[in-house]
Amino acid sequence: MGCVGSKQPVDDGAQPQSGTGSPPVAQGQVKSASVGKAELTTTTDVAQVDDGDLDDDDEPQKQAALGKKGLGILRKNFCRTCAAQQQSAKNDASSQNDARSIKRVLVVIDVQDGYDSEFIASLPADVGGSLGFIQDEHAVKASYELGSRALITAFEPGSEPKISYNKGWNKGLPGEAMDTVAARAVTEIQSGEYELIVFTTDYLERSGAEELGVFPLDKTPWSDPTKPVALVGYDKYLTIAAGCPGVDISRRIREKLPDVTSANGKEGTANGTPALYLRKQVDDAFDEDREASERTGGAAWLDDVDVDDDGLPRADAQTLLQQLSARGYGPAEGTQLSFVGVVTNRCVASSLLHAATLGYRTRCLMGGCRAANAAAHEKGLAMIREKGGDGVEMVE
């Protein structure tokens, strides 16, 4: 089933089989049933579940067990590892940068419809990833072992356990927060101070590809490879997979700047200024990890950035550093990157601090960043201050 279409009975995103892939994560609410090796627990009605009890994908055991393919967006926070190398990288480039005029680039991180709660709520209830759809109950056709993806049980019709796709965070950020970030981005773009605008968007694999979401079916610890799980296509519980309605730049920006869109490829304009659009599947927009697998023919292709239209790695993909440098905006050219976007404590912080380690002058436009709540936003700003030190300019 695609992202948009008539309502159909929803399955677990995979046919019963002996699985070998490596899927993604999501917290479902199990209604009842048994799963061969483990007893499924009964929970409260989906509509009454407090979002505070839902999974935010930050549990360390879960991240270790699932990795990128279990989480959709790889929770690899660059902030946690950047301190040691950052200052030396900045110092290496500082003497060159100080002698040159500054080239200003605005980086707009993940300000897209798929993270806007008002957009998600506006979608029809039969659209995957919409508020109505993720809060509904969905039958699970089969359970699989977390580690091996081996089939545990293929449920008989009428006996399937039911889960919701509501993870809490996939309901989106408050409309007020998205409006604040979008308004600041528009103001910065319209200022004429920037030579280039970079938009990043999270863009997951199309339904039916190798990667699938993982929903727990009981309380077995994530460290147990036999934990029973359901496998679910990203397009069932998110709108940011290939072909889904939430992949484009936020309508809050596009309504003010009609030439802004990620739908026309990686090159474009924003209020007449050259724009670069980068698709990613990881917190850090400057990620450079590579995949060598059957689908890449054994060659080492970029895994999580600059993916193709189906959200898959491609042979000629380039890192954001390579793309900026090719356009004359490398660290040695005296480039200053100013960041706005969501969320402060994940993608904004990771991308900004990685840029700083590469030698870029960096600015955090604090008033143009937001997170799920004020505490998370402040946590992100604190990380940037701590890890970035004097090398990051904090601007209100």
mmCIF file of C-alpha atoms in Angstrom:
data_model
loop_
_atom_site.group_PDB
_atom_site.id
_atom_site.type_symbol
_atom_site.label_atom_id
_atom_site.label_comp_id
_atom_site.label_asym_id
_atom_site.label_seq_id
_atom_site.Cartn_x
_atom_site.Cartn_y
_atom_site.Cartn_z
ATOM 1 C CA MET A 1 0.000 0.000 0.000
ATOM 2 C CA GLY A 2 1.343 3.420 -0.869
ATOM 3 C CA CYS A 3 1.324 6.492 1.334
ATOM 4 C CA VAL A 4 -1.870 7.881 -0.131
ATOM 5 C CA GLY A 5 -4.825 5.746 -1.072
ATOM 6 C CA SER A 6 -8.103 4.196 -0.050
ATOM 7 C CA LYS A 7 -8.203 2.528 3.329
ATOM 8 C CA GLN A 8 -7.206 -1.098 3.307
ATOM 9 C CA PRO A 9 -6.622 -3.687 6.020
ATOM 10 C CA VAL A 10 -3.125 -2.945 7.276
ATOM 11 C CA ASP A 11 -0.603 -5.707 7.756
ATOM 12 C CA ASP A 12 2.784 -5.759 9.390
ATOM 13 C CA GLY A 13 4.563 -4.655 6.237
ATOM 14 C CA ALA A 14 6.037 -8.030 5.353
ATOM 15 C CA GLN A 15 4.800 -11.421 4.217
ATOM 16 C CA PRO A 16 5.423 -14.349 6.583
ATOM 17 C CA GLN A 17 8.856 -15.657 5.729
ATOM 18 C CA SER A 18 12.204 -16.485 7.156
ATOM 19 C CA GLY A 19 13.597 -12.976 7.408
ATOM 20 C CA THR A 20 17.191 -11.929 6.908
ATOM 21 C CA GLY A 21 17.001 -8.164 6.468
ATOM 22 C CA SER A 22 17.624 -5.497 9.084
ATOM 23 C CA PRO A 23 14.524 -3.342 9.732
ATOM 24 C CA PRO A 24 13.570 -0.115 11.823
ATOM 25 C CA VAL A 25 11.757 0.783 15.066
ATOM 26 C CA ALA A 26 8.473 1.976 16.417
ATOM 27 C CA GLN A 27 6.497 1.505 19.577
ATOM 28 C CA GLY A 28 3.162 -0.226 19.106
ATOM 29 C CA GLN A 29 0.420 -0.796 21.626
ATOM 30 C CA VAL A 30 -0.445 -4.492 21.672
ATOM 31 C CA LYS A 31 -4.077 -5.382 22.304
ATOM 32 C CA SER A 32 -3.903 -9.158 22.788
ATOM 33 C CA ALA A 33 -2.830 -12.566 21.426
ATOM 34 C CA SER A 34 0.112 -14.914 21.789
ATOM 35 C CA VAL A 35 3.277 -15.103 19.758
ATOM 36 C CA GLY A 36 4.507 -18.659 19.991
ATOM 37 C CA LYS A 37 7.573 -18.051 22.170
ATOM 38 C CA ALA A 38 6.197 -15.165 24.185
ATOM 39 C CA GLU A 39 2.945 -13.963 25.657
ATOM 40 C CA LEU A 40 1.724 -10.627 24.342
ATOM 41 C CA THR A 41 0.660 -8.135 26.953
ATOM 42 C CA THR A 42 -2.651 -6.310 26.970
ATOM 43 C CA THR A 43 -2.446 -2.522 27.211
ATOM 44 C CA THR A 44 -4.853 0.340 27.542
ATOM 45 C CA ASP A 45 -6.916 1.453 24.585
ATOM 46 C CA VAL A 46 -4.812 3.236 21.991
ATOM 47 C CA ALA A 47 -6.749 6.490 22.210
ATOM 48 C CA GLN A 48 -6.064 6.689 25.965
ATOM 49 C CA VAL A 49 -2.327 6.023 25.849
ATOM 50 C CA ASP A 50 -0.297 8.867 27.318
ATOM 51 C CA ASP A 51 2.407 9.983 24.895
ATOM 52 C CA GLY A 52 4.785 10.052 27.834
ATOM 53 C CA ASP A 53 4.587 6.257 27.914
ATOM 54 C CA LEU A 54 5.350 5.870 24.221
ATOM 55 C CA ASP A 55 8.723 4.988 22.802
ATOM 56 C CA ASP A 56 10.892 7.903 21.700
ATOM 57 C CA ASP A 57 13.570 5.628 20.182
ATOM 58 C CA ASP A 58 16.191 6.877 22.650
ATOM 59 C CA GLU A 59 16.479 3.676 24.707
ATOM 60 C CA PRO A 60 20.180 2.658 24.450
ATOM 61 C CA GLN A 61 19.443 -1.090 24.296
ATOM 62 C CA LYS A 62 17.052 -0.535 21.422
ATOM 63 C CA GLN A 63 19.493 1.603 19.480
ATOM 64 C CA ALA A 64 22.217 -1.011 19.940
ATOM 65 C CA ALA A 65 19.900 -3.804 18.798
ATOM 66 C CA LEU A 66 18.469 -2.051 15.770
ATOM 67 C CA GLY A 67 20.850 0.521 14.361
ATOM 68 C CA LYS A 68 19.749 2.636 11.424
ATOM 69 C CA LYS A 69 17.586 -0.030 9.843
ATOM 70 C CA GLY A 70 15.648 -0.341 13.059
ATOM 71 C CA LEU A 71 15.174 3.360 13.582
ATOM 72 C CA GLY A 72 14.619 4.805 10.124
ATOM 73 C CA ILE A 73 16.575 7.931 10.967
ATOM 74 C CA LEU A 74 19.945 6.843 12.299
ATOM 75 C CA ARG A 75 20.277 8.130 15.851
ATOM 76 C CA LYS A 76 23.969 8.839 15.537
ATOM 77 C CA ASN A 77 24.443 12.042 17.481
ATOM 78 C CA PHE A 78 27.731 13.557 16.333
ATOM 79 C CA CYS A 79 27.722 15.847 19.375
ATOM 80 C CA ARG A 80 28.722 12.979 21.638
ATOM 81 C CA THR A 81 32.019 12.292 19.868
ATOM 82 C CA CYS A 82 33.164 15.575 18.410
ATOM 83 C CA ALA A 83 34.979 17.367 21.233
ATOM 84 C CA ALA A 84 38.521 16.046 20.803
ATOM 85 C CA GLN A 85 38.960 16.710 17.112
ATOM 86 C CA GLN A 86 36.902 19.824 16.772
ATOM 87 C CA GLN A 87 39.271 22.491 18.058
ATOM 88 C CA SER A 88 42.264 21.286 16.017
ATOM 89 C CA ALA A 89 40.187 21.229 12.846
ATOM 90 C CA LYS A 90 39.000 24.765 13.501
ATOM 91 C CA ASN A 91 42.493 25.983 14.239
ATOM 92 C CA ASP A 92 43.887 24.450 11.050
ATOM 93 C CA ALA A 93 41.447 26.438 8.935
ATOM 94 C CA SER A 94 41.259 29.638 10.991
ATOM 95 C CA SER A 95 44.354 31.315 9.592
ATOM 96 C CA GLN A 96 43.140 30.783 6.040
ATOM 97 C CA ASN A 97 39.584 31.867 6.847
ATOM 98 C CA ASP A 98 40.542 35.070 8.640
ATOM 99 C CA ALA A 99 42.407 36.326 5.585
ATOM 100 C CA ARG A 100 39.428 35.888 3.242
ATOM 101 C CA SER A 101 36.041 37.472 2.916
ATOM 102 C CA ILE A 102 33.278 35.383 4.479
ATOM 103 C CA LYS A 103 31.010 33.360 2.218
ATOM 104 C CA ARG A 104 27.660 33.026 3.974
ATOM 105 C CA VAL A 105 25.501 29.914 3.638
ATOM 106 C CA LEU A 106 22.206 29.275 5.422
ATOM 107 C CA VAL A 107 21.522 25.646 6.382
ATOM 108 C CA VAL A 108 17.855 24.811 7.033
ATOM 109 C CA ILE A 109 17.678 21.461 8.818
ATOM 110 C CA ASP A 110 14.619 19.209 8.279
ATOM 111 C CA VAL A 111 11.938 21.907 8.218
ATOM 112 C CA GLN A 112 9.551 19.700 6.291
ATOM 113 C CA ASP A 113 5.855 18.875 6.343
ATOM 114 C CA GLY A 114 6.401 15.424 7.800
ATOM 115 C CA TYR A 115 7.495 16.891 11.142
ATOM 116 C CA ASP A 116 4.593 19.368 11.409
ATOM 117 C CA SER A 117 1.807 18.163 13.708
ATOM 118 C CA GLU A 118 -0.777 20.355 11.999
ATOM 119 C CA PHE A 119 0.103 18.934 8.597
ATOM 120 C CA ILE A 120 0.030 15.362 9.928
ATOM 121 C CA ALA A 121 -3.359 15.992 11.539
ATOM 122 C CA SER A 122 -4.715 17.495 8.305
ATOM 123 C CA LEU A 123 -4.187 14.320 6.278
ATOM 124 C CA PRO A 124 -7.097 11.916 5.711
ATOM 125 C CA ALA A 125 -7.226 9.067 8.222
ATOM 126 C CA ASP A 126 -6.581 6.478 5.492
ATOM 127 C CA VAL A 127 -3.189 7.995 4.653
ATOM 128 C CA GLY A 128 -0.223 6.223 6.185
ATOM 129 C CA GLY A 129 1.532 8.372 8.771
ATOM 130 C CA SER A 130 -1.485 10.622 9.292
ATOM 131 C CA LEU A 131 -2.637 11.269 12.845
ATOM 132 C CA GLY A 132 -5.801 9.235 12.362
ATOM 133 C CA PHE A 133 -3.887 6.342 10.835
ATOM 134 C CA ILE A 134 -1.162 6.043 13.455
ATOM 135 C CA GLN A 135 -3.663 6.228 16.312
ATOM 136 C CA ASP A 136 -5.824 3.492 14.797
ATOM 137 C CA GLU A 137 -5.378 -0.204 15.596
ATOM 138 C CA HIS A 138 -3.734 -2.398 12.966
ATOM 139 C CA ALA A 139 -3.639 -6.166 12.698
ATOM 140 C CA VAL A 140 -0.248 -7.879 12.753
ATOM 141 C CA LYS A 141 -0.129 -10.796 10.322
ATOM 142 C CA ALA A 142 3.109 -12.288 11.602
ATOM 143 C CA SER A 143 5.735 -12.010 14.311
ATOM 144 C CA TYR A 144 9.493 -12.338 13.788
ATOM 145 C CA GLU A 145 12.584 -12.690 15.927
ATOM 146 C CA LEU A 146 14.319 -9.347 16.396
ATOM 147 C CA GLY A 147 17.805 -10.627 15.663
ATOM 148 C CA SER A 148 17.402 -13.161 12.873
ATOM 149 C CA ARG A 149 14.076 -11.920 11.446
ATOM 150 C CA ALA A 150 13.054 -15.586 11.442
ATOM 151 C CA LEU A 151 9.316 -16.168 11.422
ATOM 152 C CA ILE A 152 7.833 -16.994 14.833
ATOM 153 C CA THR A 153 4.100 -17.075 14.131
ATOM 154 C CA ALA A 154 1.857 -16.442 11.146
ATOM 155 C CA PHE A 155 -1.435 -15.466 12.760
ATOM 156 C CA GLU A 156 -4.725 -16.901 11.596
ATOM 157 C CA PRO A 157 -7.285 -14.348 10.368
ATOM 158 C CA GLY A 158 -9.228 -13.054 13.338
ATOM 159 C CA SER A 159 -6.544 -14.016 15.841
ATOM 160 C CA GLU A 160 -4.023 -11.290 14.993
ATOM 161 C CA PRO A 161 -2.722 -9.040 17.737
ATOM 162 C CA LYS A 162 -3.343 -5.343 17.106
ATOM 163 C CA ILE A 163 -0.970 -2.466 17.558
ATOM 164 C CA SER A 164 -1.071 1.262 17.067
ATOM 165 C CA TYR A 165 1.641 3.078 15.151
ATOM 166 C CA ASN A 166 1.655 5.998 17.580
ATOM 167 C CA LYS A 167 5.202 6.553 18.829
ATOM 168 C CA GLY A 168 4.458 9.981 20.250
ATOM 169 C CA TRP A 169 7.198 11.784 18.331
ATOM 170 C CA ASN A 170 5.762 10.783 14.953
ATOM 171 C CA LYS A 171 2.747 12.990 15.648
ATOM 172 C CA GLY A 172 5.039 15.911 14.793
ATOM 173 C CA LEU A 173 6.209 19.112 16.444
ATOM 174 C CA PRO A 174 3.679 21.697 17.639
ATOM 175 C CA GLY A 175 2.451 24.005 14.892
ATOM 176 C CA GLU A 176 3.668 27.019 16.838
ATOM 177 C CA ALA A 177 7.210 25.640 16.914
ATOM 178 C CA MET A 178 7.195 24.869 13.191
ATOM 179 C CA ASP A 179 5.796 28.312 12.455
ATOM 180 C CA THR A 180 8.561 29.980 14.466
ATOM 181 C CA VAL A 181 11.309 28.048 12.696
ATOM 182 C CA ALA A 182 9.798 28.538 9.243
ATOM 183 C CA ALA A 183 9.309 32.264 9.816
ATOM 184 C CA ARG A 184 12.951 32.680 10.854
ATOM 185 C CA ALA A 185 14.120 30.703 7.831
ATOM 186 C CA VAL A 186 12.041 32.894 5.524
ATOM 187 C CA THR A 187 13.365 36.067 7.164
ATOM 188 C CA GLU A 188 16.966 34.907 6.797
ATOM 189 C CA ILE A 189 16.454 33.895 3.160
ATOM 190 C CA GLN A 190 14.766 37.192 2.308
ATOM 191 C CA SER A 191 17.561 39.177 3.966
ATOM 192 C CA GLY A 192 19.805 38.683 0.935
ATOM 193 C CA GLU A 193 22.796 38.006 3.202
ATOM 194 C CA TYR A 194 23.422 34.480 1.965
ATOM 195 C CA GLU A 195 25.045 33.266 -1.243
ATOM 196 C CA LEU A 196 23.579 29.762 -0.938
ATOM 197 C CA ILE A 197 20.684 28.145 0.929
ATOM 198 C CA VAL A 198 20.957 24.472 1.908
ATOM 199 C CA PHE A 199 17.797 22.552 2.789
ATOM 200 C CA THR A 200 18.080 19.099 4.330
ATOM 201 C CA THR A 201 15.156 16.695 4.563
ATOM 202 C CA ASP A 202 14.766 13.268 6.095
ATOM 203 C CA TYR A 203 13.872 10.860 3.291
ATOM 204 C CA LEU A 204 13.468 7.162 4.102
ATOM 205 C CA GLU A 205 13.330 4.115 1.880
ATOM 206 C CA ARG A 206 10.199 3.533 -0.170
ATOM 207 C CA SER A 207 7.795 0.884 1.100
ATOM 208 C CA GLY A 208 8.819 -2.561 -0.101
ATOM 209 C CA ALA A 209 12.546 -1.832 0.073
ATOM 210 C CA GLU A 210 14.972 -3.661 2.349
ATOM 211 C CA GLU A 211 14.459 -1.572 5.473
ATOM 212 C CA LEU A 212 11.346 -1.890 7.641
ATOM 213 C CA GLY A 213 10.152 -0.498 10.949
ATOM 214 C CA VAL A 214 10.289 -2.735 14.026
ATOM 215 C CA PHE A 215 7.412 -2.701 16.510
ATOM 216 C CA PRO A 216 7.740 -4.626 19.801
ATOM 217 C CA LEU A 217 5.077 -7.192 20.596
ATOM 218 C CA ASP A 218 5.904 -7.765 24.265
ATOM 219 C CA LYS A 219 8.154 -6.594 27.082
ATOM 220 C CA THR A 220 11.111 -8.834 26.234
ATOM 221 C CA PRO A 221 14.309 -6.729 26.559
ATOM 222 C CA TRP A 222 15.715 -5.268 23.352
ATOM 223 C CA SER A 223 18.986 -7.006 24.146
ATOM 224 C CA ASP A 224 17.305 -10.397 23.542
ATOM 225 C CA PRO A 225 17.647 -11.355 19.842
ATOM 226 C CA THR A 226 14.583 -13.621 20.111
ATOM 227 C CA LYS A 227 12.317 -10.732 21.094
ATOM 228 C CA PRO A 228 9.093 -10.986 19.019
ATOM 229 C CA VAL A 229 8.474 -8.003 16.768
ATOM 230 C CA ALA A 230 6.271 -6.901 13.900
ATOM 231 C CA LEU A 231 7.865 -5.511 10.744
ATOM 232 C CA VAL A 232 6.219 -2.372 9.387
ATOM 233 C CA GLY A 233 6.893 -0.226 6.335
ATOM 234 C CA TYR A 234 7.967 3.321 7.086
ATOM 235 C CA ASP A 235 5.065 4.654 5.048
ATOM 236 C CA LYS A 236 2.617 3.188 7.548
ATOM 237 C CA TYR A 237 3.705 5.332 10.487
ATOM 238 C CA LEU A 238 5.656 8.224 8.935
ATOM 239 C CA THR A 239 5.096 10.623 6.040
ATOM 240 C CA ILE A 240 8.803 11.134 5.314
ATOM 241 C CA ALA A 241 9.471 7.998 3.255
ATOM 242 C CA ALA A 242 9.935 8.152 -0.515
ATOM 243 C CA GLY A 243 6.616 8.824 -2.232
ATOM 244 C CA CYS A 244 4.931 10.038 0.954
ATOM 245 C CA PRO A 245 3.269 13.441 1.437
ATOM 246 C CA GLY A 246 5.586 14.865 4.123
ATOM 247 C CA VAL A 247 8.928 14.805 2.320
ATOM 248 C CA ASP A 248 8.848 18.334 0.876
ATOM 249 C CA ILE A 249 10.012 21.519 2.549
ATOM 250 C CA SER A 250 7.434 22.875 4.992
ATOM 251 C CA ARG A 251 4.413 24.476 3.366
ATOM 252 C CA ARG A 252 4.938 27.307 5.878
ATOM 253 C CA ILE A 253 8.071 28.209 3.894
ATOM 254 C CA ARG A 254 6.743 27.305 0.450
ATOM 255 C CA GLU A 255 3.700 29.567 0.838
ATOM 256 C CA LYS A 256 6.019 32.544 1.436
ATOM 257 C CA LEU A 257 8.685 31.529 -1.079
ATOM 258 C CA PRO A 258 7.013 29.749 -4.015
ATOM 259 C CA ASP A 259 10.288 28.766 -5.692
ATOM 260 C CA VAL A 260 11.258 26.595 -2.707
ATOM 261 C CA THR A 261 10.659 22.853 -3.129
ATOM 262 C CA SER A 262 12.656 19.662 -2.872
ATOM 263 C CA ALA A 263 10.465 18.040 -5.540
ATOM 264 C CA ASN A 264 12.636 19.138 -8.475
ATOM 265 C CA GLY A 265 15.931 17.550 -7.491
ATOM 266 C CA LYS A 266 18.952 18.785 -5.573
ATOM 267 C CA GLU A 267 19.365 22.112 -7.411
ATOM 268 C CA GLY A 268 16.939 25.013 -7.102
ATOM 269 C CA THR A 269 16.416 28.496 -5.753
ATOM 270 C CA ALA A 270 15.008 30.123 -2.626
ATOM 271 C CA ASN A 271 13.711 33.639 -3.185
ATOM 272 C CA GLY A 272 16.027 33.718 -6.196
ATOM 273 C CA THR A 273 19.108 32.631 -4.245
ATOM 274 C CA PRO A 274 20.770 29.372 -5.355
ATOM 275 C CA ALA A 275 19.582 26.460 -3.214
ATOM 276 C CA LEU A 276 20.854 22.937 -2.610
ATOM 277 C CA TYR A 277 18.540 20.171 -1.401
ATOM 278 C CA LEU A 278 20.002 17.187 0.481
ATOM 279 C CA ARG A 279 18.105 13.989 1.342
ATOM 280 C CA LYS A 280 19.336 12.131 4.388
ATOM 281 C CA GLN A 281 18.534 9.246 6.736
ATOM 282 C CA VAL A 282 20.713 10.218 9.667
ATOM 283 C CA ASP A 283 20.826 13.029 12.240
ATOM 284 C CA ASP A 284 24.127 14.388 10.921
ATOM 285 C CA ALA A 285 23.807 16.099 7.517
ATOM 286 C CA PHE A 286 27.610 15.846 7.103
ATOM 287 C CA ASP A 287 27.590 12.069 7.619
ATOM 288 C CA GLU A 288 30.035 10.141 5.428
ATOM 289 C CA ASP A 289 29.446 6.494 6.371
ATOM 290 C CA ARG A 290 29.412 4.021 3.495
ATOM 291 C CA GLU A 291 27.661 0.737 2.779
ATOM 292 C CA ALA A 292 29.173 -2.200 0.909
ATOM 293 C CA SER A 293 26.455 -4.787 0.363
ATOM 294 C CA GLU A 294 24.697 -6.907 -2.192
ATOM 295 C CA ARG A 295 22.597 -3.987 -3.321
ATOM 296 C CA THR A 296 25.718 -1.869 -3.916
ATOM 297 C CA GLY A 297 27.482 -4.674 -5.785
ATOM 298 C CA GLY A 298 30.055 -4.819 -3.013
ATOM 299 C CA ALA A 299 31.197 -1.253 -3.696
ATOM 300 C CA ALA A 300 31.336 1.280 -0.859
ATOM 301 C CA TRP A 301 28.512 3.760 -1.498
ATOM 302 C CA LEU A 302 27.333 6.504 0.809
ATOM 303 C CA ASP A 303 24.635 4.912 2.935
ATOM 304 C CA ASP A 304 22.638 7.670 4.613
ATOM 305 C CA VAL A 305 22.921 10.882 2.579
ATOM 306 C CA ASP A 306 22.214 11.948 -0.995
ATOM 307 C CA VAL A 307 19.961 8.929 -1.566
ATOM 308 C CA ASP A 308 17.999 8.344 -4.780
ATOM 309 C CA ASP A 309 14.286 8.881 -5.452
ATOM 310 C CA ASP A 310 13.444 5.593 -3.734
ATOM 311 C CA GLY A 311 15.557 6.445 -0.696
ATOM 312 C CA LEU A 312 18.254 3.954 -1.694
ATOM 313 C CA PRO A 313 22.039 4.454 -1.790
ATOM 314 C CA ARG A 314 23.480 5.330 -5.194
ATOM 315 C CA ALA A 315 26.915 5.040 -6.755
ATOM 316 C CA ASP A 316 27.443 8.745 -7.482
ATOM 317 C CA ALA A 317 26.180 10.096 -4.159
ATOM 318 C CA GLN A 318 28.233 12.877 -2.556
ATOM 319 C CA THR A 319 28.622 14.038 1.023
ATOM 320 C CA LEU A 320 27.387 17.496 1.910
ATOM 321 C CA LEU A 321 31.028 18.573 2.332
ATOM 322 C CA GLN A 322 31.792 17.425 -1.216
ATOM 323 C CA GLN A 323 28.754 19.200 -2.623
ATOM 324 C CA LEU A 324 29.522 22.450 -0.828
ATOM 325 C CA SER A 325 33.207 22.328 -1.749
ATOM 326 C CA ALA A 326 32.390 21.706 -5.423
ATOM 327 C CA ARG A 327 30.342 24.909 -5.382
ATOM 328 C CA GLY A 328 33.153 26.937 -3.811
ATOM 329 C CA TYR A 329 31.873 26.774 -0.238
ATOM 330 C CA GLY A 330 34.454 24.563 1.416
ATOM 331 C CA PRO A 331 35.981 25.327 4.835
ATOM 332 C CA ALA A 332 39.139 26.739 3.251
ATOM 333 C CA GLU A 333 37.107 29.304 1.268
ATOM 334 C CA GLY A 334 36.146 31.185 4.420
ATOM 335 C CA THR A 335 32.607 29.791 4.450
ATOM 336 C CA GLN A 336 30.310 30.537 7.359
ATOM 337 C CA LEU A 337 27.365 28.181 7.887
ATOM 338 C CA SER A 338 24.342 29.525 9.796
ATOM 339 C CA PHE A 339 21.906 26.893 11.082
ATOM 340 C CA VAL A 340 18.167 26.922 11.695
ATOM 341 C CA GLY A 341 15.833 23.939 11.908
ATOM 342 C CA VAL A 342 14.558 20.974 13.891
ATOM 343 C CA VAL A 343 15.222 19.414 16.188
ATOM 344 C CA THR A 344 17.786 21.387 18.154
ATOM 345 C CA ASN A 345 19.086 18.508 20.257
ATOM 346 C CA ARG A 346 19.500 16.047 17.393
ATOM 347 C CA CYS A 347 19.887 16.969 13.742
ATOM 348 C CA VAL A 348 20.731 20.647 14.252
ATOM 349 C CA ALA A 349 23.363 20.011 16.925
ATOM 350 C CA SER A 350 24.902 17.028 15.129
ATOM 351 C CA SER A 351 25.134 18.757 11.765
ATOM 352 C CA LEU A 352 26.441 22.048 13.148
ATOM 353 C CA LEU A 353 29.131 20.491 15.309
ATOM 354 C CA HIS A 354 30.331 18.178 12.551
ATOM 355 C CA ALA A 355 30.591 21.214 10.269
ATOM 356 C CA ALA A 356 32.714 22.924 12.924
ATOM 357 C CA THR A 357 35.116 19.970 13.100
ATOM 358 C CA LEU A 358 35.555 20.220 9.344
ATOM 359 C CA GLY A 359 36.795 23.788 9.755
ATOM 360 C CA TYR A 360 33.650 25.728 8.938
ATOM 361 C CA ARG A 361 32.753 28.890 10.773
ATOM 362 C CA THR A 362 29.388 28.079 12.295
ATOM 363 C CA ARG A 363 26.485 30.063 13.748
ATOM 364 C CA CYS A 364 23.468 28.717 15.604
ATOM 365 C CA LEU A 365 20.471 30.983 15.077
ATOM 366 C CA MET A 366 18.806 29.972 18.321
ATOM 367 C CA GLY A 367 15.490 31.670 17.634
ATOM 368 C CA GLY A 368 15.193 29.645 14.440
ATOM 369 C CA CYS A 369 15.590 26.243 16.100
ATOM 370 C CA ARG A 370 13.050 24.191 18.016
ATOM 371 C CA ALA A 371 12.649 20.705 19.511
ATOM 372 C CA ALA A 372 9.791 18.599 20.876
ATOM 373 C CA ASN A 373 9.625 20.839 23.939
ATOM 374 C CA ALA A 374 11.467 23.700 25.597
ATOM 375 C CA ALA A 375 13.612 21.393 27.742
ATOM 376 C CA ALA A 376 14.842 19.425 24.711
ATOM 377 C CA HIS A 377 15.562 22.687 22.870
ATOM 378 C CA GLU A 378 17.624 24.015 25.771
ATOM 379 C CA LYS A 379 19.437 20.675 26.016
ATOM 380 C CA GLY A 380 20.404 21.001 22.376
ATOM 381 C CA LEU A 381 21.668 24.548 22.799
ATOM 382 C CA ALA A 382 23.683 23.466 25.850
ATOM 383 C CA MET A 383 25.313 20.668 23.819
ATOM 384 C CA ILE A 384 26.236 23.099 21.068
ATOM 385 C CA ARG A 385 27.742 25.552 23.561
ATOM 386 C CA GLU A 386 29.663 22.820 25.406
ATOM 387 C CA LYS A 387 31.024 21.001 22.380
ATOM 388 C CA GLY A 388 31.407 24.003 20.113
ATOM 389 C CA GLY A 389 32.932 26.384 22.627
ATOM 390 C CA ASP A 390 34.207 29.632 21.187
ATOM 391 C CA GLY A 391 34.149 28.146 17.713
ATOM 392 C CA VAL A 392 30.360 28.389 17.434
ATOM 393 C CA GLU A 393 28.644 31.755 17.440
ATOM 394 C CA MET A 394 25.314 31.661 19.279
ATOM 395 C CA VAL A 395 22.915 34.204 17.800
ATOM 396 C CA GLU A 396 19.422 34.901 19.049
#
